[in-house]
Coordinates of C-alpha atoms in Angstrom, one line a residue:
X1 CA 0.0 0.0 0.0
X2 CA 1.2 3.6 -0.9
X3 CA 0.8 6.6 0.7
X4 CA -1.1 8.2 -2.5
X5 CA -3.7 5.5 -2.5
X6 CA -4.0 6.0 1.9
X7 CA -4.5 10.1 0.8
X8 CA -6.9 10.1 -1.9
X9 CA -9.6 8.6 0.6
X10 CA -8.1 10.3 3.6
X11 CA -8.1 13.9 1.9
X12 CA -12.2 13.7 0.7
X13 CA -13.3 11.8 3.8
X14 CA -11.4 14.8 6.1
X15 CA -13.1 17.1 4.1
X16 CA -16.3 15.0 4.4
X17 CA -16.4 14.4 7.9
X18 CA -15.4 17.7 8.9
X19 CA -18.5 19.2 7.7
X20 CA -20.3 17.0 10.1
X21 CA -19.5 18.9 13.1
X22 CA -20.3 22.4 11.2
X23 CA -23.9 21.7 11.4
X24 CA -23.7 22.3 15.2
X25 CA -20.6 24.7 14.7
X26 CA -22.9 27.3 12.3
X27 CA -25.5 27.1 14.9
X28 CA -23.5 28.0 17.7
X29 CA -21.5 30.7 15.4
X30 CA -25.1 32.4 14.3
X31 CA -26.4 32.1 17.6
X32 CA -23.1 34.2 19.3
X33 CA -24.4 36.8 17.4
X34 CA -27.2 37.3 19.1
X35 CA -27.9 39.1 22.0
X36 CA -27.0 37.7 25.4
X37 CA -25.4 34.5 26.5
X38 CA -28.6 32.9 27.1
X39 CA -29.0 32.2 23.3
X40 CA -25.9 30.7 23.4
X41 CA -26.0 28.5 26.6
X42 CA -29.8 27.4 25.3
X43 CA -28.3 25.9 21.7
X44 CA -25.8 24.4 23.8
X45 CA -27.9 22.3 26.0
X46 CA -30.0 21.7 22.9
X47 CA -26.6 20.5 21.4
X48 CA -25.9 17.8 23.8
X49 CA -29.0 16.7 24.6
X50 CA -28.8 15.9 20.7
X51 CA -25.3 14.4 20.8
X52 CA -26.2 12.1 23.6
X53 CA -29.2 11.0 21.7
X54 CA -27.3 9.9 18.6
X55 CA -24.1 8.9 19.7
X56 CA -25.7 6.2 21.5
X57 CA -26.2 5.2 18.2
X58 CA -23.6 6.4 16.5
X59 CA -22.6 2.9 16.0
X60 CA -25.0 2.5 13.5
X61 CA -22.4 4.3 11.1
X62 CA -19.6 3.0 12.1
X63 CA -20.2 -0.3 12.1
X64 CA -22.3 -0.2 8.9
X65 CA -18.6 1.4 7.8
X66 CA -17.2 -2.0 8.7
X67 CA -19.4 -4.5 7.6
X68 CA -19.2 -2.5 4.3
X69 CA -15.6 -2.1 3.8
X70 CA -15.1 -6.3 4.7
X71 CA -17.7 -6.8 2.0
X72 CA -15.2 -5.0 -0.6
X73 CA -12.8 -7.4 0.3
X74 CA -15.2 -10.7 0.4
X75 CA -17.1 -9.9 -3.0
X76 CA -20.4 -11.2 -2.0
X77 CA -23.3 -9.5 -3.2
X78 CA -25.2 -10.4 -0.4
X79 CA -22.5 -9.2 2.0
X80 CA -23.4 -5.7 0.3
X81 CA -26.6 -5.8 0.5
X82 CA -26.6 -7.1 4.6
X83 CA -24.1 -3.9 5.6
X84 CA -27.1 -2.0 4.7
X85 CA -30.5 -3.9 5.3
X86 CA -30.0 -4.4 9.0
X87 CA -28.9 -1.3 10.1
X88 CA -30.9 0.4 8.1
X89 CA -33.8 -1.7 10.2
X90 CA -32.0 -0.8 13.3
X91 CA -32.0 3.0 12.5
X92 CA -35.8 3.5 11.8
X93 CA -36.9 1.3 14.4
X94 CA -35.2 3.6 16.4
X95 CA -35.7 7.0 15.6
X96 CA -39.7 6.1 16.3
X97 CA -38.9 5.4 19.4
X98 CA -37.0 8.6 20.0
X99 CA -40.3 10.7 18.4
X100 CA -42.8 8.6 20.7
X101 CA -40.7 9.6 23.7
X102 CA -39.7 12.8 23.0
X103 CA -41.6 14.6 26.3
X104 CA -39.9 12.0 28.1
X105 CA -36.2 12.4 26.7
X106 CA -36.3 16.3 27.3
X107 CA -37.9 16.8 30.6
X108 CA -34.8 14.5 31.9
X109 CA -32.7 16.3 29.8
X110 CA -33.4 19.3 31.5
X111 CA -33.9 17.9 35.0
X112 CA -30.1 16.8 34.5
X113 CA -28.7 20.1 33.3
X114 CA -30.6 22.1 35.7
X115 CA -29.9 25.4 33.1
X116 CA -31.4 28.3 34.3
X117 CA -35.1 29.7 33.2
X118 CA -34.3 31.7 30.5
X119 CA -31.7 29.2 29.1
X120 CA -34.4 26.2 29.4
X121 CA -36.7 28.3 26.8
X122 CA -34.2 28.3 24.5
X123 CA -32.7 24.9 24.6
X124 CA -36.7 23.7 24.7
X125 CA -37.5 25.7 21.4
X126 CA -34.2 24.2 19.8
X127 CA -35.4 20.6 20.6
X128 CA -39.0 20.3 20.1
X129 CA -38.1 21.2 16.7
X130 CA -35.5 19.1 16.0
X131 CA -36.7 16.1 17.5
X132 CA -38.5 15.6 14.4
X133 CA -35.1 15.0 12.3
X134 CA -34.5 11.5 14.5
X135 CA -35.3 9.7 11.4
X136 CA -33.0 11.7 9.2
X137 CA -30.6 11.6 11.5
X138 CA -29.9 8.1 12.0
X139 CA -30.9 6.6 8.8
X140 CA -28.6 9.4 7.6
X141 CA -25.8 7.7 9.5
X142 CA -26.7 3.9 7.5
X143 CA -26.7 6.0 4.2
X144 CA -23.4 7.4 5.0
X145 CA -21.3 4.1 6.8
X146 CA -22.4 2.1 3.5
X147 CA -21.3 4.6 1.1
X148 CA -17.9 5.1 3.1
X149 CA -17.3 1.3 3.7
X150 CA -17.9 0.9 -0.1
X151 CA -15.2 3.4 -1.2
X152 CA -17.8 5.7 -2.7
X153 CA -16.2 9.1 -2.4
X154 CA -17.6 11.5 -4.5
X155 CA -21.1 10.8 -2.9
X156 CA -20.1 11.1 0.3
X157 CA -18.1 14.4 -0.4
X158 CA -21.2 16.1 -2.4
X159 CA -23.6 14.6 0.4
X160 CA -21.8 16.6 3.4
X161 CA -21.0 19.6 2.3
X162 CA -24.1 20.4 0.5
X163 CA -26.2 19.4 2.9
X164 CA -23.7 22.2 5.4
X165 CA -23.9 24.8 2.6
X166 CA -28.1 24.5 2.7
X167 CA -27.9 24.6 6.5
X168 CA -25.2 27.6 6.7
X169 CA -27.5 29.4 4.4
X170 CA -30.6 28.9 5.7
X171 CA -29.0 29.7 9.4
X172 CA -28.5 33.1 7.9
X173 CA -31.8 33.9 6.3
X174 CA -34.2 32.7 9.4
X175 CA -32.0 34.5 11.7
X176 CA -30.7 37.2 10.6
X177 CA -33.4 38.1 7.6
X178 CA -36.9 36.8 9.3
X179 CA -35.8 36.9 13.0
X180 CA -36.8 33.9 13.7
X181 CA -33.8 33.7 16.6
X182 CA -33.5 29.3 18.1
X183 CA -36.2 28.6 16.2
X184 CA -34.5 29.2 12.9
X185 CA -31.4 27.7 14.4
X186 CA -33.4 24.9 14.5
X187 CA -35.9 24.5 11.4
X188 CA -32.4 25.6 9.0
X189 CA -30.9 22.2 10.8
X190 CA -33.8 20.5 10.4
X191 CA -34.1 20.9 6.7
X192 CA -30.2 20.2 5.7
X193 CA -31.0 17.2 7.7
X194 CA -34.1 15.8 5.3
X195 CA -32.1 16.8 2.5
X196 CA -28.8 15.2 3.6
X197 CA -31.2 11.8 4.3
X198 CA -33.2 11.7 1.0
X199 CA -29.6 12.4 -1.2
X200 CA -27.9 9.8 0.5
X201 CA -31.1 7.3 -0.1
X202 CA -31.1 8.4 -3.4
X203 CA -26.9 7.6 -3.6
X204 CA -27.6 4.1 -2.1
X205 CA -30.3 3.6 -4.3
X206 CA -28.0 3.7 -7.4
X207 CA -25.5 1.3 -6.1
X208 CA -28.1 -1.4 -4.7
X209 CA -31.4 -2.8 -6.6
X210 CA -34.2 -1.9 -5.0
X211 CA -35.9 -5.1 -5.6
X212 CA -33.2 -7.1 -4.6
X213 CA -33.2 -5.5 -0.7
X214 CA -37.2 -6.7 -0.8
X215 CA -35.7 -10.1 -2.0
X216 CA -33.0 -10.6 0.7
X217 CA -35.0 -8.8 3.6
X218 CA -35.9 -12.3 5.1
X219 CA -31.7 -12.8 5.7
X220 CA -31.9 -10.5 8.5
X221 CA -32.5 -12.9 11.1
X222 CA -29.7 -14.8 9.8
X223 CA -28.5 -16.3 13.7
X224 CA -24.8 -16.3 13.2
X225 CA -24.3 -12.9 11.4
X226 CA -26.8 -11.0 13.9
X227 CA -24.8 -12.2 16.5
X228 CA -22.3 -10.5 15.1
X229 CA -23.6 -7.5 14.0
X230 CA -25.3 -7.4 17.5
X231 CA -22.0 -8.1 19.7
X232 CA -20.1 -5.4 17.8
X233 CA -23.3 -2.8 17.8
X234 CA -23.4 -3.5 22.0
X235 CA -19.7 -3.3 22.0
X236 CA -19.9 0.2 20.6
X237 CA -22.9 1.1 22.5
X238 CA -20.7 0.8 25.8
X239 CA -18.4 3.2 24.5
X240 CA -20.4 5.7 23.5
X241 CA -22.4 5.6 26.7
X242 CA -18.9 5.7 27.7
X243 CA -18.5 9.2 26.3
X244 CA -21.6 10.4 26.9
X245 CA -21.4 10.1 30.8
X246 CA -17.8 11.7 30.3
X247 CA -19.3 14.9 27.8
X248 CA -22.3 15.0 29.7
X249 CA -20.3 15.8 33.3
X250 CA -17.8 18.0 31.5
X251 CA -21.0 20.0 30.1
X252 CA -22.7 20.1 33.6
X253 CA -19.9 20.6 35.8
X254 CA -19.4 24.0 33.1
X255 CA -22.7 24.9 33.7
X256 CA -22.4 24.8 37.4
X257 CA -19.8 27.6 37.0
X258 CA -22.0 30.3 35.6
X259 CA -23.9 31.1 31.9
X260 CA -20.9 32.9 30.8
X261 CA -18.2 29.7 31.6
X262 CA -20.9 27.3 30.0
X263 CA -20.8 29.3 26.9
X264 CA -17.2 29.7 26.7
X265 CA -17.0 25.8 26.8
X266 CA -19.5 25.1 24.4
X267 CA -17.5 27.6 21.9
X268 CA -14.4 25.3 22.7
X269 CA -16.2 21.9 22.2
X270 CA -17.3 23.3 19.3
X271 CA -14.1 23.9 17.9
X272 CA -13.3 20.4 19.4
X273 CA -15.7 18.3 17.7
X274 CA -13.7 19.9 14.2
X275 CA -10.9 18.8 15.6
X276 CA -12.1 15.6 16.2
X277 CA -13.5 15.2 12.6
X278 CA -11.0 16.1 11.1
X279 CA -9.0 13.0 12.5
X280 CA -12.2 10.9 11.7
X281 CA -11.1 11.4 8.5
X282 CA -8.4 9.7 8.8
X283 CA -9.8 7.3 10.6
X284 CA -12.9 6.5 7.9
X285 CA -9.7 5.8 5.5
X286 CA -7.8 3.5 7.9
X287 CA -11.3 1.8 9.0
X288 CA -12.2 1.0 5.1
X289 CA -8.8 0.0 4.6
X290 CA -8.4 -2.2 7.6
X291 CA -11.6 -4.0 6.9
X292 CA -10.8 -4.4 2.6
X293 CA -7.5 -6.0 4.5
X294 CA -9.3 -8.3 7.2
X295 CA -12.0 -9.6 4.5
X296 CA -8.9 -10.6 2.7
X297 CA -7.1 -12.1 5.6
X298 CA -3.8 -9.4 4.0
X299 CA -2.0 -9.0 7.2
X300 CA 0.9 -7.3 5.0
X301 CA -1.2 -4.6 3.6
X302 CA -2.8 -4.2 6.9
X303 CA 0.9 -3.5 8.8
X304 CA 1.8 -1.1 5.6
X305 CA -1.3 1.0 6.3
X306 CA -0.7 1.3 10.0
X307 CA 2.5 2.5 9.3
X308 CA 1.1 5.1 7.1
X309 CA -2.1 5.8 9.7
X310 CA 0.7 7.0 12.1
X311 CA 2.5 9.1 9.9
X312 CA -0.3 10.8 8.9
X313 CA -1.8 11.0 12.6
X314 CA 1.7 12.9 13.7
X315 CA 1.6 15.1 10.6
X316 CA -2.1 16.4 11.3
X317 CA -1.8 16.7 15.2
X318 CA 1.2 19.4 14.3
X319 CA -0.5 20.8 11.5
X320 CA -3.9 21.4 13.6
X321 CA -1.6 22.9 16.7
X322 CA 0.4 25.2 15.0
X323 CA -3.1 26.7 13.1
X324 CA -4.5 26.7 16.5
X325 CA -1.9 29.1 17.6
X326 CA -1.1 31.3 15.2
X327 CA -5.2 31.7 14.0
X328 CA -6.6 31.9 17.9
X329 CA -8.5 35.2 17.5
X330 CA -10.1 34.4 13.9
X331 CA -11.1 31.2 15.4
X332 CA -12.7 32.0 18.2
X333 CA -14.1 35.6 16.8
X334 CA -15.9 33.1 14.2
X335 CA -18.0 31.6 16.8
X336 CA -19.4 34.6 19.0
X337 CA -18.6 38.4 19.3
X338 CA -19.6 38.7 23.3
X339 CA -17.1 40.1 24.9
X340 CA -17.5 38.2 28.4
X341 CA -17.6 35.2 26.1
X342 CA -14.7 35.6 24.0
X343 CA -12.6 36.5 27.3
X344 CA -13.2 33.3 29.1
X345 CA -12.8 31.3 26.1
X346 CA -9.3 33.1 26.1
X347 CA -8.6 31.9 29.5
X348 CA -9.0 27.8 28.8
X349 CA -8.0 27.8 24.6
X350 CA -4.6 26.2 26.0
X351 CA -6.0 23.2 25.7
X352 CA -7.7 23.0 22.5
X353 CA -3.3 23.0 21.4
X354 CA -2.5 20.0 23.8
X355 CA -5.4 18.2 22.3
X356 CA -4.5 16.8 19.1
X357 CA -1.7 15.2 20.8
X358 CA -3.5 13.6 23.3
X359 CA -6.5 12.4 21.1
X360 CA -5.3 11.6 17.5
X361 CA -4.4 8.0 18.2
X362 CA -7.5 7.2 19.7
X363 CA -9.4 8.5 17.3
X364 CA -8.0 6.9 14.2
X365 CA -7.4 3.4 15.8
X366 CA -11.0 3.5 16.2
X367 CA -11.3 2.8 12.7
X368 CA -8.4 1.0 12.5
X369 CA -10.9 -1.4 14.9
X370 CA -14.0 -1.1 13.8
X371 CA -13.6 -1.2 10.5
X372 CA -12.0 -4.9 11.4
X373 CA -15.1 -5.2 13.3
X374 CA -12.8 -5.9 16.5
X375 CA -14.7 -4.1 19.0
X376 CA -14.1 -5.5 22.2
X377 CA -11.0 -3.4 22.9
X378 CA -12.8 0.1 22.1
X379 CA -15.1 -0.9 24.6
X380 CA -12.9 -2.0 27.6
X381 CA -10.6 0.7 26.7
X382 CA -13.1 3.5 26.7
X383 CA -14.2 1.9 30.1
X384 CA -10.8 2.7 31.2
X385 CA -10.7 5.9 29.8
X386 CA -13.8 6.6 31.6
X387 CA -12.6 5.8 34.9
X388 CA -9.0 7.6 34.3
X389 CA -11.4 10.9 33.8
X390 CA -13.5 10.5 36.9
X391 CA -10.2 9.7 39.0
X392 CA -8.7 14.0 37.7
X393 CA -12.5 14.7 37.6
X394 CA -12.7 14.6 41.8
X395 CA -9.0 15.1 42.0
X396 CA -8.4 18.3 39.7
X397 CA -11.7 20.5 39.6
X398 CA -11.7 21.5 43.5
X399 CA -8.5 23.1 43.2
X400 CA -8.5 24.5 39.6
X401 CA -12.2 24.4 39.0
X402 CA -12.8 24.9 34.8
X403 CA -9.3 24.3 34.4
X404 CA -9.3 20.9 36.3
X405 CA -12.3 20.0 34.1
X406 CA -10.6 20.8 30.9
X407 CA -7.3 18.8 32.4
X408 CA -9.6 15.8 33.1
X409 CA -10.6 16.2 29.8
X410 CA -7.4 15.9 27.8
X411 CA -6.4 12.7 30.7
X412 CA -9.7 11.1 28.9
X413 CA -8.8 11.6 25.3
X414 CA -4.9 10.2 26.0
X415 CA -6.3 7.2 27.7
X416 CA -8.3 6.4 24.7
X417 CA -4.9 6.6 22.9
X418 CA -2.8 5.1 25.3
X419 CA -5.0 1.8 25.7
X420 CA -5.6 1.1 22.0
X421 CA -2.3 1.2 21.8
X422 CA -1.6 -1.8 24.1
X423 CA -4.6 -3.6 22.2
X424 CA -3.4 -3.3 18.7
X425 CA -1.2 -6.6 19.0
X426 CA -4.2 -8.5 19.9
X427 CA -6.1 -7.1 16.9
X428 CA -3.5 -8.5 14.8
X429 CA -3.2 -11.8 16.0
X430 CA -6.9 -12.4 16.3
X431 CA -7.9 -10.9 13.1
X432 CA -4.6 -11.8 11.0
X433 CA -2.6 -14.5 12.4
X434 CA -4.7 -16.3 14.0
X435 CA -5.1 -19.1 11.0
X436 CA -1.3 -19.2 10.6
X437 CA -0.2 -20.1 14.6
X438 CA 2.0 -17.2 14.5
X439 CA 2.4 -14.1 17.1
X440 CA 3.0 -10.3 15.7
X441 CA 5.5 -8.3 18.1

């Protein structure tokens, strides 16, 4: 394997996945416009309670990913068609139950968060609207997993960014032109996300017969390969819940220190969550890569693209640092122009430059296991992770307060690097060498 073929899936999928995070990124930016902070500190609890809602099931594209990268390197037709069929099952099943118990899902939300009066209106307005993209949302995730796993970059490219573009633009109109404040926030969302849904059915649609999903629907039940898919969704389920608890303390614990603190952090995990696509990137490439090589059984090409995976890793986590530093007041003047705002954020952006170093690795041997389908690691290892953060959780924050959160932070994202790390020889020798008797080192 060559570095050119690594980068010309890399490159599109960074650009790809980077979007991803812009749809809350626009919001928050149009939003610190308005105003007071309360706008601001509404769309972020409206934010997360969102996030935690789909990254539980975030899994759905990333394992869809997975399944569809191994069936490049099988070549079974009805290993295509499966990656998509089941989730795909999974994802509306599940987005009913998310509209059915909406009520339910945000009064919780809110008892949690505890945000005060004026905040609550805010974040309420922002997600009794968006509730209604659940749907588009995680069938969304199926459409884009499949067309990742299966190479298709151009689709995926066009898919993300023009589904950002109609929700940058429509941010600006209901806001700024009809006034229609969190509510416009909300609907402009709302729409890029039916679009981004129906395009990516409609990309699907041309790569699979329609006729012959109806035809294979009875294989879902299939006992051995729902195990599977099962045992590697529940794997990934645990770690999401266990970065959910983790996001969901940091978020709380912020708001605990006043409207103004909570807003400053959500302009930083804004700028995060780019960040963190940005190596997702990297990590879709190594994932479909990874599992081409393990539905092969090509331990060779697999060690070649790790190699390259870590190269690139080091490359980006200087590149993102150094455009941290030098582009610190563009960046953060992007997102809001409060002044009480912009000064706190000033006050904790040290971290956002230690982070790339402490998260890269994680993040792209995520897909460097998932897309092997090899999931038990990312969970125990994100349960690790986990406890690591609660341990500087109780031990920093008394002393240093929003500092000691951000510092238990960056301890979370270096132990998901840190234990993936010790698990990568037993990905190879389960996954590679397992059929031969021998050991890697």
């Amino acid at each position: 394997m060559k570095f050119k073929e690594y980068l010309l899936l890399a490159i599109p999928f960074m650009i790809s996945t980077v979007t991803q995070p812009l749809l809350g990124a626009v919001d928050t930016a149009v939003v610190g416009r308005l105003e007071n902070a309360s706008y601001l500190g509404g769309v972020a609890i409206g934010t997360v309670i969102f996030n935690t809602m789909y990254w539980l099931f975030g899994f759905l594209r990333v394992s869809t990913s997975g399944f569809s990268a191994q069936s490049l390197g099988s070549r079974k037709e009805k290993d295509r068609y499966d990656a998509f069929i089941r989730p795909f099952a999974m994802a509306l099943i599940l987005s009913i139950l998310f509209i059915t118990f909406q009520s339910a899902i945000k009064n919780i939300a809110l008892l949690i968060y505890q945000p005060s009066p004026e905040v609550a209106i805010h974040a309420t307005t922002y997600f009794n609207i968006l509730i209604w993209g659940a749907p588009f949302v995680l069938i969304g995730y199926v459409n884009l997993g499949w067309l990742m796993g299966r190479k298709h970059v151009k689709e995926t490219l066009f898919l993300q960014i023009s589904m950002n573009l109609i929700n940058i633009i429509l941010d600006i109109v209901f806001v700024f032109a009809f006034e229609m404040s969190i509510a416009g926030v909300a609907y402009a969302t709302l729409i890029a996300q039916a679009y981004g849904f129906i395009l990516g059915i409609y990309f699907v649609l041309n790569k699979l017969s329609l006729t012959r999903i109806f035809q294979l629907r009875n294989t879902l039940l299939d006992k051995v390969t729902f195990k599977k898919i099962i045992g590697v969704n529940a794997d990934l389920f645990i770690r999401t819940v266990c970065l959910l608890v983790m996001t969901n303390m940091f978020i709380a614990k912020g708001a605990e220190f006043g409207t103004v603190v909570l807003a400053a952090n959500a302009v930083l995990f804004q700028i995060h969550y780019i960040i963190c696509y940005l190596y997702d990137g990297l990590a879709n490439a190594s994932s479909v890569f990874a599992g081409k090589y393990a539905g092969e059984k090509n331990d060779k090409a697999f060690s070649e693209m790790l190699s390259i995976s870590n190269v690139c890793i080091v490359v980006l986590s200087i590149i993102i640092s150094l455009n941290l530093i030098f582009f610190k007041e563009p960046i953060l003047s992007a997102f809001t122009d409060i002044e009480s705002v912009l000064g706190t954020s000033h006050d904790y952006y040290v971290w956002l430059i230690i982070l790339p170093f402490a998260i890269g690795i994680g993040l792209v041997y995520y897909g460097i296991f998932t897309g092997c389908t090899y999931t038990g690691p990312i969970r125990n290892s994100m349960i690790l992770s986990l406890i690591v953060f609660l341990i500087a959780y109780y031990f920093f924050i008394p002393n240093y307060e929003n500092h000691g959160l951000w510092l238990a932070f960056i301890f979370f994202c270096l132990g998901r690097s840190v234990f993936l790390i010790l698990y990568l020889k037993q990905l190879i020798n389960n996954i590679f060498l397992k059929r031969t008797g021998e050991k890697w080192t």
